[in-house]
Structure formats: structure tokens, C-alpha cells
Short mmCIF file of C-alpha atoms in Angstrom, two decimals:
data_model
loop_
_atom_site.label_atom_id
_atom_site.label_comp_id
_atom_site.label_asym_id
_atom_site.label_seq_id
_atom_site.Cartn_x
_atom_site.Cartn_y
_atom_site.Cartn_z
CA MET A 1 -27.12 -10.41 4.67
CA LYS A 2 -27.57 -7.94 7.53
CA GLN A 3 -25.20 -5.01 8.07
CA ASP A 4 -23.73 -6.46 11.28
CA GLU A 5 -23.13 -9.78 9.54
CA LEU A 6 -21.36 -7.97 6.68
CA ASP A 7 -19.21 -6.08 9.15
CA ASP A 8 -18.29 -9.28 10.97
CA LEU A 9 -17.48 -10.93 7.62
CA ILE A 10 -15.19 -8.07 6.67
CA VAL A 11 -13.29 -8.32 9.95
CA ALA A 12 -13.09 -12.11 9.70
CA LEU A 13 -11.60 -12.13 6.19
CA LYS A 14 -8.05 -11.08 6.98
CA PRO A 15 -5.38 -12.58 4.70
CA ALA A 16 -1.85 -11.56 5.59
CA ALA A 17 -1.48 -9.55 2.40
CA VAL A 18 -4.34 -7.20 3.13
CA ALA A 19 -5.54 -7.06 6.75
CA GLU A 20 -3.57 -4.47 8.63
CA LEU A 21 -5.14 -5.38 11.94
CA ALA A 22 -3.84 -8.94 11.96
CA ASP A 23 -0.76 -9.71 14.05
CA ASP A 24 1.14 -10.54 10.88
CA ALA A 25 0.23 -7.15 9.47
CA TYR A 26 1.62 -5.31 12.49
CA ALA A 27 4.97 -6.98 11.98
CA ARG A 28 5.85 -5.00 8.84
CA ARG A 29 5.16 -1.28 8.64
CA PRO A 30 6.94 -0.36 5.38
CA GLY A 31 10.53 0.56 5.95
CA VAL A 32 10.28 1.31 9.65
CA ALA A 33 11.43 -2.07 10.92
CA GLN A 34 14.37 -1.96 8.52
CA VAL A 35 15.21 1.60 9.52
CA ARG A 36 15.30 0.72 13.21
CA ALA A 37 17.19 -2.50 12.57
CA ARG A 38 19.91 -0.78 10.55
CA ALA A 39 20.18 1.88 13.23
CA GLY A 40 20.68 -0.82 15.86
CA ALA A 41 17.64 0.35 17.78
CA VAL A 42 15.29 -2.61 17.43
CA ASN A 43 13.38 -3.55 20.55
CA PRO A 44 12.17 -7.13 20.05
CA ARG A 45 9.12 -6.37 22.16
CA ILE A 46 8.03 -3.55 19.83
CA VAL A 47 6.44 -4.25 16.47
CA PRO A 48 5.60 -1.66 13.81
CA ALA A 49 2.05 -0.49 13.40
CA ARG A 50 0.83 -1.87 10.10
CA ARG A 51 1.68 -3.00 6.64
CA PRO A 52 1.05 -0.80 3.63
CA VAL A 53 -1.56 -2.53 1.52
CA ARG A 54 -5.00 -1.95 3.01
CA ARG A 55 -7.32 -3.95 0.79
CA LEU A 56 -10.38 -5.62 2.29
CA ALA A 57 -10.69 -9.34 1.64
CA LEU A 58 -13.74 -9.99 -0.50
CA ALA A 59 -14.02 -13.65 -1.43
CA ALA A 60 -15.08 -16.57 0.73
CA GLY A 61 -12.27 -18.82 1.84
CA VAL A 62 -9.55 -16.21 1.78
CA THR A 63 -8.70 -16.82 5.42
CA ALA A 64 -6.52 -19.60 4.05
CA VAL A 65 -4.32 -17.00 2.40
CA ALA A 66 -2.78 -15.93 5.70
CA ALA A 67 -1.70 -19.46 6.52
CA ALA A 68 -0.42 -20.02 3.01
CA ALA A 69 1.57 -16.80 3.08
CA THR A 70 3.54 -17.89 6.12
CA ALA A 71 4.27 -21.22 4.48
CA LEU A 72 5.72 -19.64 1.35
CA THR A 73 8.82 -17.50 1.05
CA ALA A 74 7.93 -14.49 -1.07
CA GLY A 75 10.35 -12.19 -2.83
CA VAL A 76 10.59 -12.43 -6.61
CA PRO A 77 12.86 -9.58 -7.72
CA SER A 78 10.70 -6.67 -8.80
CA ASP A 79 10.68 -5.19 -12.27
CA GLY A 80 13.06 -2.32 -12.87
CA PRO A 81 15.51 -0.77 -10.43
CA GLY A 82 14.47 -1.41 -6.85
CA PRO A 83 14.83 0.41 -3.56
CA GLY A 84 18.40 1.14 -2.63
CA SER A 85 19.64 1.62 -6.19
CA GLY A 86 21.97 4.53 -6.87
CA HIS A 87 20.97 8.14 -7.30
CA ASP A 88 20.19 9.15 -10.88
CA ASP A 89 22.28 12.25 -11.57
CA THR A 90 20.23 13.01 -14.70
CA ILE A 91 17.28 14.05 -12.50
CA ASP A 92 17.86 16.45 -9.64
CA THR A 93 15.80 15.18 -6.72
CA ARG A 94 14.99 18.56 -5.19
CA ALA A 95 14.14 20.13 -8.56
CA PHE A 96 11.87 17.22 -9.51
CA LEU A 97 9.98 17.26 -6.19
CA LEU A 98 9.54 21.02 -6.26
CA ALA A 99 8.28 20.83 -9.84
CA SER A 100 5.85 18.10 -8.73
CA ALA A 101 4.69 20.41 -5.93
CA LYS A 102 3.98 23.17 -8.42
CA THR A 103 2.05 20.76 -10.65
CA ALA A 104 0.04 19.38 -7.72
CA ALA A 105 -0.87 22.87 -6.52
CA LYS A 106 -2.43 23.69 -9.91
CA GLN A 107 -4.84 20.74 -9.82
CA PRO A 108 -8.50 21.71 -9.37
CA ASP A 109 -9.84 21.21 -5.85
CA THR A 110 -13.00 19.43 -6.93
CA ARG A 111 -15.15 17.43 -4.55
CA GLY A 112 -17.84 14.79 -4.99
CA ASP A 113 -19.98 12.47 -2.93
CA CYS A 114 -17.63 9.46 -3.26
CA TRP A 115 -13.88 8.97 -3.66
CA TYR A 116 -13.16 6.16 -6.11
CA LYS A 117 -9.97 4.25 -6.68
CA ARG A 118 -9.02 1.19 -8.70
CA THR A 119 -5.80 -0.56 -7.75
CA ARG A 120 -3.89 -3.55 -9.06
CA THR A 121 -1.92 -5.86 -6.80
CA TRP A 122 0.74 -8.43 -7.67
CA GLN A 123 1.49 -11.43 -5.48
CA ASP A 124 4.52 -13.68 -5.81
CA ILE A 125 3.80 -17.35 -5.14
CA MET A 126 7.04 -19.11 -4.25
CA PRO A 127 8.05 -22.76 -3.79
CA PHE A 128 8.05 -23.99 -0.22
CA LYS A 129 11.33 -23.31 1.54
CA PRO A 130 11.79 -24.43 5.14
CA GLY A 131 13.15 -21.91 7.59
CA PRO A 132 12.72 -20.32 11.01
CA GLY A 133 9.09 -19.52 11.68
CA VAL A 134 7.90 -21.18 8.43
CA PRO A 135 5.57 -24.09 9.18
CA THR A 136 5.60 -27.18 6.98
CA PRO A 137 2.43 -27.13 4.86
CA LEU A 138 -0.05 -29.97 4.96
CA GLY A 139 0.05 -32.25 1.96
CA GLU A 140 2.50 -31.95 -0.91
CA PRO A 141 4.69 -28.83 -0.63
CA GLN A 142 4.42 -26.40 -3.52
CA ARG A 143 7.30 -26.81 -6.00
CA PHE A 144 6.59 -24.11 -8.56
CA GLN A 145 6.91 -20.35 -8.74
CA ALA A 146 4.16 -18.08 -10.08
CA ARG A 147 2.94 -14.52 -9.98
CA THR A 148 -0.71 -13.49 -9.78
CA ALA A 149 -2.23 -10.10 -10.46
CA SER A 150 -5.71 -8.75 -9.81
CA SER A 151 -7.51 -5.43 -9.58
CA ALA A 152 -10.09 -4.10 -7.16
CA GLU A 153 -12.38 -1.10 -6.96
CA ASP A 154 -13.17 0.88 -3.81
CA TRP A 155 -15.58 3.68 -2.98
CA ALA A 156 -15.62 5.88 0.13
CA CYS A 157 -18.81 7.92 0.32
CA ALA A 158 -20.30 10.43 2.73
CA GLY A 159 -23.08 9.03 4.90
CA GLY A 160 -23.56 5.81 6.83
CA GLY A 161 -23.39 4.87 10.47
CA THR A 162 -19.92 6.36 11.02
CA GLY A 163 -20.51 9.31 8.73
CA MET A 164 -19.00 7.32 5.86
CA ARG A 165 -20.04 4.35 3.78
CA PHE A 166 -17.64 2.10 1.88
CA ARG A 167 -17.80 -0.44 -0.93
CA SER A 168 -15.23 -2.88 -2.32
CA HIS A 169 -15.52 -4.88 -5.55
CA GLY A 170 -13.09 -7.56 -6.67
CA PRO A 171 -10.94 -9.44 -7.49
CA LEU A 172 -11.05 -8.30 -11.12
CA ASP A 173 -9.03 -9.10 -14.26
CA ILE A 174 -7.07 -11.94 -12.68
CA GLU A 175 -3.86 -12.95 -14.44
CA VAL A 176 -1.27 -15.67 -13.74
CA THR A 177 2.27 -15.78 -15.11
CA PHE A 178 5.12 -18.23 -14.62
CA PRO A 179 8.84 -17.36 -14.84
CA THR A 180 9.63 -20.55 -16.76
CA LYS A 181 7.83 -23.29 -18.67
CA LYS A 182 9.11 -25.70 -16.02
CA ASP A 183 7.21 -23.82 -13.34
CA GLU A 184 4.02 -23.87 -15.39
CA ALA A 185 4.44 -27.60 -16.01
CA ALA A 186 4.92 -28.22 -12.28
CA TRP A 187 1.74 -26.25 -11.57
CA LYS A 188 -0.21 -28.33 -14.08
CA ALA A 189 1.30 -31.54 -12.67
CA ALA A 190 -0.02 -30.48 -9.26
CA GLY A 191 -3.52 -30.34 -10.73
CA SER A 192 -3.55 -26.64 -11.69
CA PRO A 193 -4.65 -25.58 -8.20
CA PRO A 194 -6.18 -22.12 -7.65
CA LEU A 195 -3.54 -19.58 -6.68
CA ASP A 196 -3.83 -16.78 -4.15
CA VAL A 197 -4.75 -13.29 -5.28
CA ASN A 198 -5.46 -10.21 -3.21
CA GLY A 199 -8.98 -10.89 -1.95
CA GLY A 200 -9.40 -14.53 -2.98
CA THR A 201 -7.96 -17.01 -5.44
CA THR A 202 -7.69 -17.33 -9.20
CA ALA A 203 -10.97 -19.30 -9.03
CA SER A 204 -12.83 -16.48 -7.23
CA LYS A 205 -15.70 -14.57 -8.77
CA PRO A 206 -15.85 -10.80 -8.13
CA LEU A 207 -17.66 -10.01 -4.90
CA THR A 208 -19.13 -6.68 -3.82
CA VAL A 209 -19.24 -5.76 -0.13
CA THR A 210 -20.83 -2.57 1.17
CA TYR A 211 -20.38 -1.54 4.77
CA GLY A 212 -20.61 1.43 7.09
CA LYS A 213 -18.91 0.40 10.31
CA ARG A 214 -15.32 -0.14 11.39
CA SER A 215 -14.06 2.42 8.90
CA HIS A 216 -10.57 2.15 10.41
CA LEU A 217 -10.05 -0.80 8.08
CA VAL A 218 -9.57 1.62 5.19
CA ASN A 219 -8.36 4.81 6.87
CA PRO A 220 -5.12 6.33 5.57
CA THR A 221 -2.37 6.54 8.19
CA ILE A 222 0.60 8.65 9.17
CA GLY A 223 2.81 6.45 11.30
CA SER A 224 0.39 4.88 13.79
CA HIS A 225 -2.16 7.71 13.44
CA GLU A 226 -5.30 7.02 11.45
CA ILE A 227 -6.86 9.82 9.42
CA GLU A 228 -10.64 9.67 9.43
CA TRP A 229 -12.01 10.07 5.91
CA LYS A 230 -14.14 13.05 6.89
CA THR A 231 -11.03 14.95 8.02
CA ILE A 232 -8.69 14.22 5.07
CA ALA A 233 -9.63 17.45 3.31
CA LYS A 234 -8.87 19.40 6.51
CA LEU A 235 -5.19 18.46 6.60
CA PRO A 236 -2.89 21.54 6.50
CA ALA A 237 -2.42 22.92 3.00
CA THR A 238 0.80 24.89 3.46
CA GLU A 239 4.32 23.53 3.86
CA THR A 240 4.89 25.13 7.27
CA ALA A 241 1.56 24.03 8.72
CA LEU A 242 1.75 20.49 7.32
CA GLU A 243 5.31 19.98 8.57
CA SER A 244 4.30 21.23 12.02
CA HIS A 245 1.40 18.77 12.05
CA LEU A 246 3.54 15.85 10.87
CA ARG A 247 6.29 16.62 13.39
CA LYS A 248 3.71 16.60 16.17
CA LEU A 249 2.58 13.12 15.12
CA TRP A 250 6.19 12.00 14.70
CA ARG A 251 7.14 13.14 18.22
CA GLN A 252 4.16 11.22 19.61
CA ASP A 253 5.18 8.10 17.70
CA ARG A 254 8.79 8.51 18.85
CA ARG A 255 7.54 8.11 22.40
CA GLY A 256 5.51 5.08 21.34
CA GLY A 257 2.43 4.94 19.14
CA ALA A 258 -0.50 2.59 18.72
CA ASN A 259 0.10 -1.16 18.59
CA GLY A 260 3.63 -0.77 19.96
CA TYR A 261 4.85 1.21 16.96
CA THR A 262 7.92 3.43 17.48
CA ALA A 263 8.78 5.99 14.79
CA PRO A 264 12.28 6.12 13.24
CA ALA A 265 14.67 8.81 14.44
CA ASP A 266 14.76 10.34 10.95
CA PHE A 267 11.69 12.56 10.46
CA GLY A 268 12.12 12.42 6.68
CA GLN A 269 11.90 8.62 6.66
CA TYR A 270 8.77 8.83 8.80
CA VAL A 271 7.13 11.15 6.29
CA PHE A 272 8.28 9.20 3.23
CA VAL A 273 6.86 5.82 4.28
CA SER A 274 3.47 7.47 4.94
CA ALA A 275 3.50 9.68 1.83
CA TRP A 276 1.81 7.13 -0.42
CA ASP A 277 -1.22 7.01 1.89
CA LEU A 278 -1.63 10.77 1.58
CA PHE A 279 -1.07 10.80 -2.19
CA MET A 280 -3.71 8.13 -2.84
CA ALA A 281 -6.28 9.73 -0.51
CA PRO A 282 -8.49 12.72 -1.50
CA THR A 283 -6.14 15.28 0.01
CA THR A 284 -6.38 18.84 -1.30
CA PRO A 285 -3.99 20.13 -3.97
CA GLY A 286 -2.41 22.33 -1.28
CA THR A 287 -1.72 19.36 0.99
CA ARG A 288 -0.17 17.34 -1.83
CA ALA A 289 2.00 20.25 -2.90
CA ALA A 290 3.11 20.84 0.70
CA LEU A 291 4.00 17.16 1.05
CA TYR A 292 6.17 17.29 -2.08
CA ARG A 293 7.95 20.38 -0.71
CA ILE A 294 8.66 18.64 2.59
CA LEU A 295 10.09 15.63 0.75
CA ALA A 296 12.22 17.99 -1.38
CA ARG A 297 13.96 19.18 1.81
CA THR A 298 14.50 15.64 3.12
CA PRO A 299 18.17 14.63 2.66
CA SER A 300 17.41 10.90 2.71
CA VAL A 301 14.93 11.08 -0.22
CA ARG A 302 16.43 10.38 -3.65
CA VAL A 303 15.27 9.99 -7.23
CA THR A 304 16.66 6.67 -8.47
CA GLY A 305 15.73 6.80 -12.13
CA GLN A 306 13.12 6.94 -14.86
CA ILE A 307 11.33 3.61 -15.18
CA LYS A 308 8.13 2.00 -16.40
CA ASP A 309 5.86 0.38 -13.86
CA ARG A 310 4.24 -3.03 -14.30
CA LEU A 311 1.41 -1.42 -16.23
CA GLY A 312 3.93 0.00 -18.69
CA ARG A 313 3.49 3.62 -17.59
CA PRO A 314 6.60 5.83 -17.54
CA GLY A 315 7.44 7.46 -14.23
CA VAL A 316 10.16 8.61 -11.87
CA ALA A 317 11.20 6.29 -9.04
CA ILE A 318 11.76 7.78 -5.58
CA THR A 319 13.19 6.08 -2.50
CA ALA A 320 14.46 7.10 0.91
CA GLN A 321 17.73 5.92 2.41
CA GLY A 322 17.17 3.33 5.12
CA THR A 323 13.76 2.21 3.86
CA SER A 324 12.60 -0.58 1.56
CA VAL A 325 9.87 1.54 -0.06
CA ARG A 326 9.82 2.88 -3.61
CA LEU A 327 7.25 5.28 -5.07
CA VAL A 328 6.80 5.92 -8.78
CA VAL A 329 5.39 9.33 -9.74
CA ASP A 330 4.13 10.51 -13.10
CA ARG A 331 6.42 13.29 -14.25
CA LYS A 332 3.72 15.32 -16.04
CA SER A 333 0.79 15.06 -13.60
CA ALA A 334 2.64 14.50 -10.28
CA GLN A 335 0.21 11.63 -9.64
CA LEU A 336 1.39 8.59 -7.71
CA LEU A 337 1.50 5.60 -10.08
CA ASP A 338 2.54 2.83 -7.74
CA PHE A 339 3.93 1.78 -4.40
CA GLU A 340 6.47 -1.00 -3.85
CA ASP A 341 7.95 -2.45 -0.69
CA GLN A 342 10.73 -5.04 -0.75
CA TYR A 343 11.02 -5.85 2.93
CA THR A 344 13.73 -7.90 4.59
CA ALA A 345 13.08 -10.88 6.82
CA LEU A 346 12.13 -10.38 10.46
CA PRO A 347 12.20 -13.03 13.20
CA GLY A 348 9.57 -15.58 12.21
CA LYS A 349 8.67 -13.60 9.07
CA PRO A 350 10.12 -14.29 5.61
CA ALA A 351 11.35 -11.58 3.31
CA GLY A 352 9.01 -10.57 0.52
CA SER A 353 7.61 -7.80 -1.63
CA GLU A 354 4.41 -5.89 -2.18
CA TYR A 355 3.50 -4.01 -5.36
CA LEU A 356 0.41 -1.85 -5.71
CA ALA A 357 -0.40 0.14 -8.86
CA PHE A 358 -2.98 2.91 -8.82
CA GLU A 359 -4.93 2.45 -12.04
CA SER A 360 -7.54 5.16 -11.52
CA GLN A 361 -8.80 7.48 -8.81
CA GLY A 362 -11.08 10.47 -8.54
CA TRP A 363 -14.38 11.89 -7.35
CA VAL A 364 -17.73 10.46 -8.48
CA ASN A 365 -21.29 11.43 -7.57
CA LYS A 366 -22.56 8.07 -6.36
CA MET A 367 -21.37 4.72 -5.09
CA GLY A 368 -20.71 2.33 -7.97
CA ALA A 369 -19.87 5.06 -10.48
CA THR A 370 -16.42 5.45 -12.05
CA PRO A 371 -14.60 8.62 -13.16
CA ALA A 372 -14.90 9.62 -16.81
CA ARG A 373 -11.79 8.79 -18.79
#
């Protein structure tokens, strides 16, 4: 397959759960819509910039996922305490974030040819429930509840037509669970149909796609501002400089950013809902430490407890008042373990949840390689 054909394939495969450029993706930037709604400042003609999970669709036929997602009402309660839970007085928020900053600053500033990450995504498959903006599916409506999980690997390497070259490989290690035996029986009675996963279905084989154009599909973002991969390492590495940079972007987004996005009035909320993008990208230790220090001075940010994520790893949960986002950070390494968004319903869009665990990340010397464990 030629490069242009691969690029067109990548753009064409845009399930609602992963393609941030789709109209459905613009409708839910994590937390921002909820922040503006609770503040009474929602303009129905303005939609947020993008949703959080930026995974490229890999398997043929996944365009059906977008249609299926609108026909199903997502939102299985997440594991552990969710966003909005009370402040945990056993962990001082400011002290924890400042300690994380100190830990992050001590990490070696190593560089390689490619940035590698392996992520795991969970998707809740819910029974059909009619409602505003939810079309009636063709055929027999789904009557069972299930949860799928799959992993994917990504590489971002120097070189290529845009100065970068990217590769995605997945879905990997697919798992299906049912909340009750009745749900599993209903699934079997329906003929055990393939279920949606991030990048395909439970019947999909892993697919590898390498590409060098349209890199905006995988760029980290701050609000509506994309960060080109080649400039990630050039982000400010001191608290004062990084805050000045972020406030500049925030003021621009307050006036109206790309795709009709308008930033929340609370600068701290703006930073918090973009923090996961910066933590999972190859930012320098100084930038990560500066980001933790900024969050430590944000009144709306709170530690909500010590929990274990869906991979069983212990961490500290962090949320921000007025958002639906939760981050879980490893207490010893200050590494981001996972991202969760439990978003409320919007006009024509059902409520739901997204859960992304970061299994592994780091520098490697060539595309296809993985970091030593």
C-alpha cells in the first residue's frame, strides 16, 4: 500500500472513541463542557475542541464503531472512587504535588530516536436505551452489558515527510468481561457477536500502520493548541516560564480557540484537563516538575485518595473541581498511571466514560523496539 493510501486510510478510520477530528470527538473535550455548563456559560453554538483519547483506528471495518457508539448509552461506573469524590485528608494535595515535582525533576533527561508508549483502553458496551439523539439500531437491539479491553503500541520517531514518522500496532491482548452471567448468556444467545474495542473488534487481528503525514492526529494538546512532536522538548522547563506560556495559550482560548473551543474561566481547570497530554508526552524532567508545581498552586485541584487502577497498580487519584477528569499518579516515580473521564450527557450525546492506562513508555533507538524492563 502506498504512503498516500495509508494516510487516507488513517483519516478514514475514525471511530468515535478515538478520532479527535470527527464531529463527535469535538463535542467532548474532557471536563471543559461540564465546567462551562456548571458555570452557566454554555453557548450552544460552541463545541469543545477534542476528546482525550487520541488512538488511531487500525483495523478494517472500525468505521462502524462510531455509529454503534451513538446507538449505545455508555457509562458503567468506574472502578474505585471517581471524579468528584471527597478530599482525602490523609494526603495533603500541595505536599504530594510538590513531592512529585521534586521526583520528576530528578529523572534523567535521556533522549532517543523514537518515543514509545503502550496503552490499554477499556470500553463499556451497554444495552440499547432509547433517548434524545440516540438512533434506533438496525436489527435486534443489544440487550446485554459487557466491557472490552485492549492494548496498543505507538512509536513517534524523528524523520519522515513532516519531520516525524509514526507507527501504531494493535489491538493487542483483547479481553471481554460481563458484569453478570445473565449478560454473558444474552451475548451468547445473540450469537456471540464481535464486540467493539479501541481500533477494531474482538475478532480483529493486530494491524501495524506506519505513516508520516497528518501528524496532528497524534499531537499532544493544550486546550485547542497542538504541540508538534519536534517542539515538545522545547517547552519551558521552569515554573514561571511554563505558567507564562500556558496563560498565554489560555487567554487565546478564552477569546475562542480552534474548532469553536472556548477555555474555562478557571486557569487551573484549563491546565488540569491538558496535564495528562503533557505527562504522557516526552516532555523534559524540568517541564514535568514545573507542571506539578503549577497544579500544586491550583485551588481546584485535589487528591481524592489512594487507589489501585484497573491494572492493579497502586497510585494517588487527583481531580479538579468542576471537571469530570481523574488522573492516577504513581507515588514513588511521579509517573502518570492512567487517565479517566466520566463525562455527563450533552445535547444529542449520551453520558459515558473513558479509561486509558499507560502500561509502558520511554525512549527507544528504532521504530518497533520496546524499552528494556
